[in-house]
PDB file of C-alpha atoms in Angstrom:
ATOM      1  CA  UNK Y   1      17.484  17.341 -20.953  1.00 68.00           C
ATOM      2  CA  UNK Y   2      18.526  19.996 -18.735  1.00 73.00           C
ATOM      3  CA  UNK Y   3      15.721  20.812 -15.755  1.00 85.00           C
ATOM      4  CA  UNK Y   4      14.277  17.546 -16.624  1.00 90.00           C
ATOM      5  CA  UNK Y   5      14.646  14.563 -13.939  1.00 91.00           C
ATOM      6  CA  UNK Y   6      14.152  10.862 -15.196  1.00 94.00           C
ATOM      7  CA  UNK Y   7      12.522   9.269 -11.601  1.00 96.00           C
ATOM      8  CA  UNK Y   8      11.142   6.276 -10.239  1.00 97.00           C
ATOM      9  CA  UNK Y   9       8.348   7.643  -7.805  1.00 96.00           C
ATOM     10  CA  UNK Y  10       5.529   5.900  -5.168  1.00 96.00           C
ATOM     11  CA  UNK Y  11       1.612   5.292  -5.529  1.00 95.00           C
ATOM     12  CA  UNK Y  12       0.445   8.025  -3.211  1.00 94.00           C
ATOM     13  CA  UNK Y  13      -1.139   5.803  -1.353  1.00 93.00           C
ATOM     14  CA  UNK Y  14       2.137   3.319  -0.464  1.00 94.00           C
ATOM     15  CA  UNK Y  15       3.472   7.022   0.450  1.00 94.00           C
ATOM     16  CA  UNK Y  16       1.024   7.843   3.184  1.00 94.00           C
ATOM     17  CA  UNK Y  17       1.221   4.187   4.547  1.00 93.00           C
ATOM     18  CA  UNK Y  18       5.018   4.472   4.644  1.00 94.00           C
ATOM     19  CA  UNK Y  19       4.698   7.703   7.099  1.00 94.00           C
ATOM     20  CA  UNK Y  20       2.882   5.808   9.153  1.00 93.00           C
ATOM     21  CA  UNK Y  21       5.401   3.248   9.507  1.00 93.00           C
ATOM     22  CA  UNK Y  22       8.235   5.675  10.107  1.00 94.00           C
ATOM     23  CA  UNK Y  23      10.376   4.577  13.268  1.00 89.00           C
ATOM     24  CA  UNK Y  24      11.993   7.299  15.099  1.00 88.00           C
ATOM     25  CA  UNK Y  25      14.355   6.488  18.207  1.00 87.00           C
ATOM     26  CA  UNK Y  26      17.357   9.244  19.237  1.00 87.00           C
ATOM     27  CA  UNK Y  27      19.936   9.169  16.665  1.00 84.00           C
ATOM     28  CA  UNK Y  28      17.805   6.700  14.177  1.00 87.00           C
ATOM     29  CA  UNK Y  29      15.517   6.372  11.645  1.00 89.00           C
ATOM     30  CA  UNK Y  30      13.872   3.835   9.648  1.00 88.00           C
ATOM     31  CA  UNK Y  31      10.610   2.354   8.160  1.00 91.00           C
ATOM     32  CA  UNK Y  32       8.790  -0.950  10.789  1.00 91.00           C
ATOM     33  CA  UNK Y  33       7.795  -3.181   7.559  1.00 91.00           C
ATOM     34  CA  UNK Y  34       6.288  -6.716   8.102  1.00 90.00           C
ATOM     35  CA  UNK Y  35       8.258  -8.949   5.874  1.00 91.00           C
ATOM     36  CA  UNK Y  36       5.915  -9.232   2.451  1.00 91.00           C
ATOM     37  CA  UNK Y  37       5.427  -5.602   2.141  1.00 91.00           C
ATOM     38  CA  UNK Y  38       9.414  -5.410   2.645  1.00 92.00           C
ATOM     39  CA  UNK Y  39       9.714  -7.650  -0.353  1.00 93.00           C
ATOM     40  CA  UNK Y  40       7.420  -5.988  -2.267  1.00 93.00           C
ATOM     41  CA  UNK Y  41       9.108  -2.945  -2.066  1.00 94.00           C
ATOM     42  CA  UNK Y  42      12.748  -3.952  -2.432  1.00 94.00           C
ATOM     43  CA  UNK Y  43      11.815  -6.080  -5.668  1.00 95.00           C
ATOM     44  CA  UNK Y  44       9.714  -3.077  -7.125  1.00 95.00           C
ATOM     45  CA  UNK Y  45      12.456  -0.553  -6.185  1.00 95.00           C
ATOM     46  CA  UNK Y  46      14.972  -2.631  -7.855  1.00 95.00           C
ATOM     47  CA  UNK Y  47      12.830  -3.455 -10.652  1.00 95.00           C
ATOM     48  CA  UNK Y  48      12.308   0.069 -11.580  1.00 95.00           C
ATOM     49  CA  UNK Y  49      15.726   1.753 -10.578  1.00 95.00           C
ATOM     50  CA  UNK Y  50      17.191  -1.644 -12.632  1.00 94.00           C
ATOM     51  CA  UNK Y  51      15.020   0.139 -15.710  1.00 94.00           C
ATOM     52  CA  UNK Y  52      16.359   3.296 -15.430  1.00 95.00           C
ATOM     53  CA  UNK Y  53      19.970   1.433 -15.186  1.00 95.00           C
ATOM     54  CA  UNK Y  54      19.364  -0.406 -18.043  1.00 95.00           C
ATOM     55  CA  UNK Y  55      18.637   2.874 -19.754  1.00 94.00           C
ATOM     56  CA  UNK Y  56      22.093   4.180 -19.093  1.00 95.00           C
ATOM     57  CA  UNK Y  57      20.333   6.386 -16.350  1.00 94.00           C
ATOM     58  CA  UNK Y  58      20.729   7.665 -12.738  1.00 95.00           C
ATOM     59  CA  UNK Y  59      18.221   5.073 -10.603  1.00 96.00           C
ATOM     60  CA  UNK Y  60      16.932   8.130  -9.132  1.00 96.00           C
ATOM     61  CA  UNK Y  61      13.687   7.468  -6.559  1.00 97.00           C
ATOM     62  CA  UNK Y  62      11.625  11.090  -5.569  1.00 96.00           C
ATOM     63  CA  UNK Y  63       9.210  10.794  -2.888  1.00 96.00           C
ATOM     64  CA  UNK Y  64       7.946  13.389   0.253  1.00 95.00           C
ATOM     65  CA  UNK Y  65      10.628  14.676   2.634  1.00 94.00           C
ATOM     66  CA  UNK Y  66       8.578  13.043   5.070  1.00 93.00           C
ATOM     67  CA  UNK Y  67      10.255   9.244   3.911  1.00 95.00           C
ATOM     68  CA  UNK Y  68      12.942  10.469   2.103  1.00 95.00           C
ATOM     69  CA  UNK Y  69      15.768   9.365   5.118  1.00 94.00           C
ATOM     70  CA  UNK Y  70      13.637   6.398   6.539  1.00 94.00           C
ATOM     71  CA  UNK Y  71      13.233   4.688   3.137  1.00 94.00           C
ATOM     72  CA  UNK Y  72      16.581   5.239   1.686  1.00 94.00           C
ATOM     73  CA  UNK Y  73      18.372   3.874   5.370  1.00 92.00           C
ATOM     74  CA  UNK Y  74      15.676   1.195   4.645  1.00 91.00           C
ATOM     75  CA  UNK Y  75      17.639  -0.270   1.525  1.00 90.00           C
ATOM     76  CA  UNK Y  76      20.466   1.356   0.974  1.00 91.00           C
ATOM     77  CA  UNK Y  77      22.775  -2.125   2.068  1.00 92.00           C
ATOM     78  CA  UNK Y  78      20.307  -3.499  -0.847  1.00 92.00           C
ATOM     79  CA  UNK Y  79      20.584  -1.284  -3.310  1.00 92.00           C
ATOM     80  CA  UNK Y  80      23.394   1.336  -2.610  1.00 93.00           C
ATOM     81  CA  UNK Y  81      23.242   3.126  -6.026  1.00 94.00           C
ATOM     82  CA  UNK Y  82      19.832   4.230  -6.050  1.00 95.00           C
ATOM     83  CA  UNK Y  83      19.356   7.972  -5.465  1.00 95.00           C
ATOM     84  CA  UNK Y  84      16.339   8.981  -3.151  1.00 96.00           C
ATOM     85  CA  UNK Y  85      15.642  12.711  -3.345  1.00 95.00           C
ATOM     86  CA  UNK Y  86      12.900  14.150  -1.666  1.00 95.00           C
ATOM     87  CA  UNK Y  87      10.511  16.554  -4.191  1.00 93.00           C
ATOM     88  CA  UNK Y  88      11.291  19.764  -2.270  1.00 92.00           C
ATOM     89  CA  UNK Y  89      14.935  19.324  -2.795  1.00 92.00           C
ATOM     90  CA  UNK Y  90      14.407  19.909  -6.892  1.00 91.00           C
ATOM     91  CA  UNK Y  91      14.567  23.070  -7.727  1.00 88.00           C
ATOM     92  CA  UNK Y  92      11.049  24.271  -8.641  1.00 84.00           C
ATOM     93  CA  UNK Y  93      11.544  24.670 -12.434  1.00 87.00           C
ATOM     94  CA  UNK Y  94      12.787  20.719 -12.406  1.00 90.00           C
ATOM     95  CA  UNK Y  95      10.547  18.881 -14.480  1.00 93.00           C
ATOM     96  CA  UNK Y  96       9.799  14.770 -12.966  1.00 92.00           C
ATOM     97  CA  UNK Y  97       9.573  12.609 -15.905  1.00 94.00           C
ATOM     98  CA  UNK Y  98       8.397   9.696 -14.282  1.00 94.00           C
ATOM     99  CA  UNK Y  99      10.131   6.122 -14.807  1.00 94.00           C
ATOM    100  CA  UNK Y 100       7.726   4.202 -13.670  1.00 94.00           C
ATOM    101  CA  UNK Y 101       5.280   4.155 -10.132  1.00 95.00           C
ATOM    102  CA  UNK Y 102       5.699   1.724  -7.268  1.00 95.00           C
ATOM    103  CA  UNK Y 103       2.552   0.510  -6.535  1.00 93.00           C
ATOM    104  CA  UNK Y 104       1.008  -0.226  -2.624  1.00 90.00           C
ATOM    105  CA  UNK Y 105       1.742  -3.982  -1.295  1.00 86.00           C
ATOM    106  CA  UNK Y 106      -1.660  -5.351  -0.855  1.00 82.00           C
ATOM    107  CA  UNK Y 107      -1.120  -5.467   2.951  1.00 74.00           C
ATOM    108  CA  UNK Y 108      -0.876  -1.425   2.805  1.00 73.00           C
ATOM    109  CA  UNK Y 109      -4.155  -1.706   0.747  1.00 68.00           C
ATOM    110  CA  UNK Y 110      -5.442  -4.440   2.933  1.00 68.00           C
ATOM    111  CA  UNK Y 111      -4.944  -2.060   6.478  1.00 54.00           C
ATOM    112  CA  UNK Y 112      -6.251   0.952   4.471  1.00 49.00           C
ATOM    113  CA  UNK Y 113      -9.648  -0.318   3.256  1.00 51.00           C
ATOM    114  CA  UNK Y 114     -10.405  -1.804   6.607  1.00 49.00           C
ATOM    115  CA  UNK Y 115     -11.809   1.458   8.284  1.00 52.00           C
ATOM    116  CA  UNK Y 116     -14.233   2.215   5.198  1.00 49.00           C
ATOM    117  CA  UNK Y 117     -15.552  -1.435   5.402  1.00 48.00           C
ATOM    118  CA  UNK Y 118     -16.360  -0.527   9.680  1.00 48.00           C
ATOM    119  CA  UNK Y 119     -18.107   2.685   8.901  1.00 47.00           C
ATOM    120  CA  UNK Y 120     -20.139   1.778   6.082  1.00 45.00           C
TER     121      UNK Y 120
END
């Protein structure tokens, strides 16, 4: 349907944890992952872009400009066809008709609940 985007997008909470791990050096970018939370989010990416494949759609991915470049450098040798499009690049009629939401690795849920355990 026209103004209507069919998109895989991220628990909000996986989002904030993947701005913290944003690695910035001159002329690079990219996401510092420890190795299960890198396979959790290459299987669920694929999983859910593999959906939208299946469908006969666009694996599209929309997430915060913030992570848009780090994670898409951060698979794109993985999985080269999936889009990643940042919500402020839709126009702001564009509907998101969300595909399904990639949940947080329990390590990113792990490392978040640990500073509300030490001040309660």
């Amino acid at each position: 349907r026209p103004g209507v985007v069919r998109a895989v997008t991220l628990d909000p909470r996986l989002e904030h944890w993947l701005g913290t791990k944003v690695h910035r050096s001159p002329g690079e970018v990219g996401l510092a992952l420890d190795p299960e939370s890198t396979r959790h989010l290459l299987e669920e990416i694929s999983r859910r872009t593999g959906a939208l494949i299946s469908a006969g759609q666009p694996p599209v991915l929309v997430v915060s400009t913030e992570i848009r470049l780090p994670l898409k450098r951060f698979f794109e040798s993985s999985l080269p066809r999936v889009v990643v499009l940042a919500f402020q690049e839709l126009p702001g009629a564009t509907e998101i008709e969300n595909a399904g939401i990639i949940p947080a690795p329990a390590t990113a849920l792990r490392i978040e609940a640990a500073p509300l355990k030490a001040a309660a």
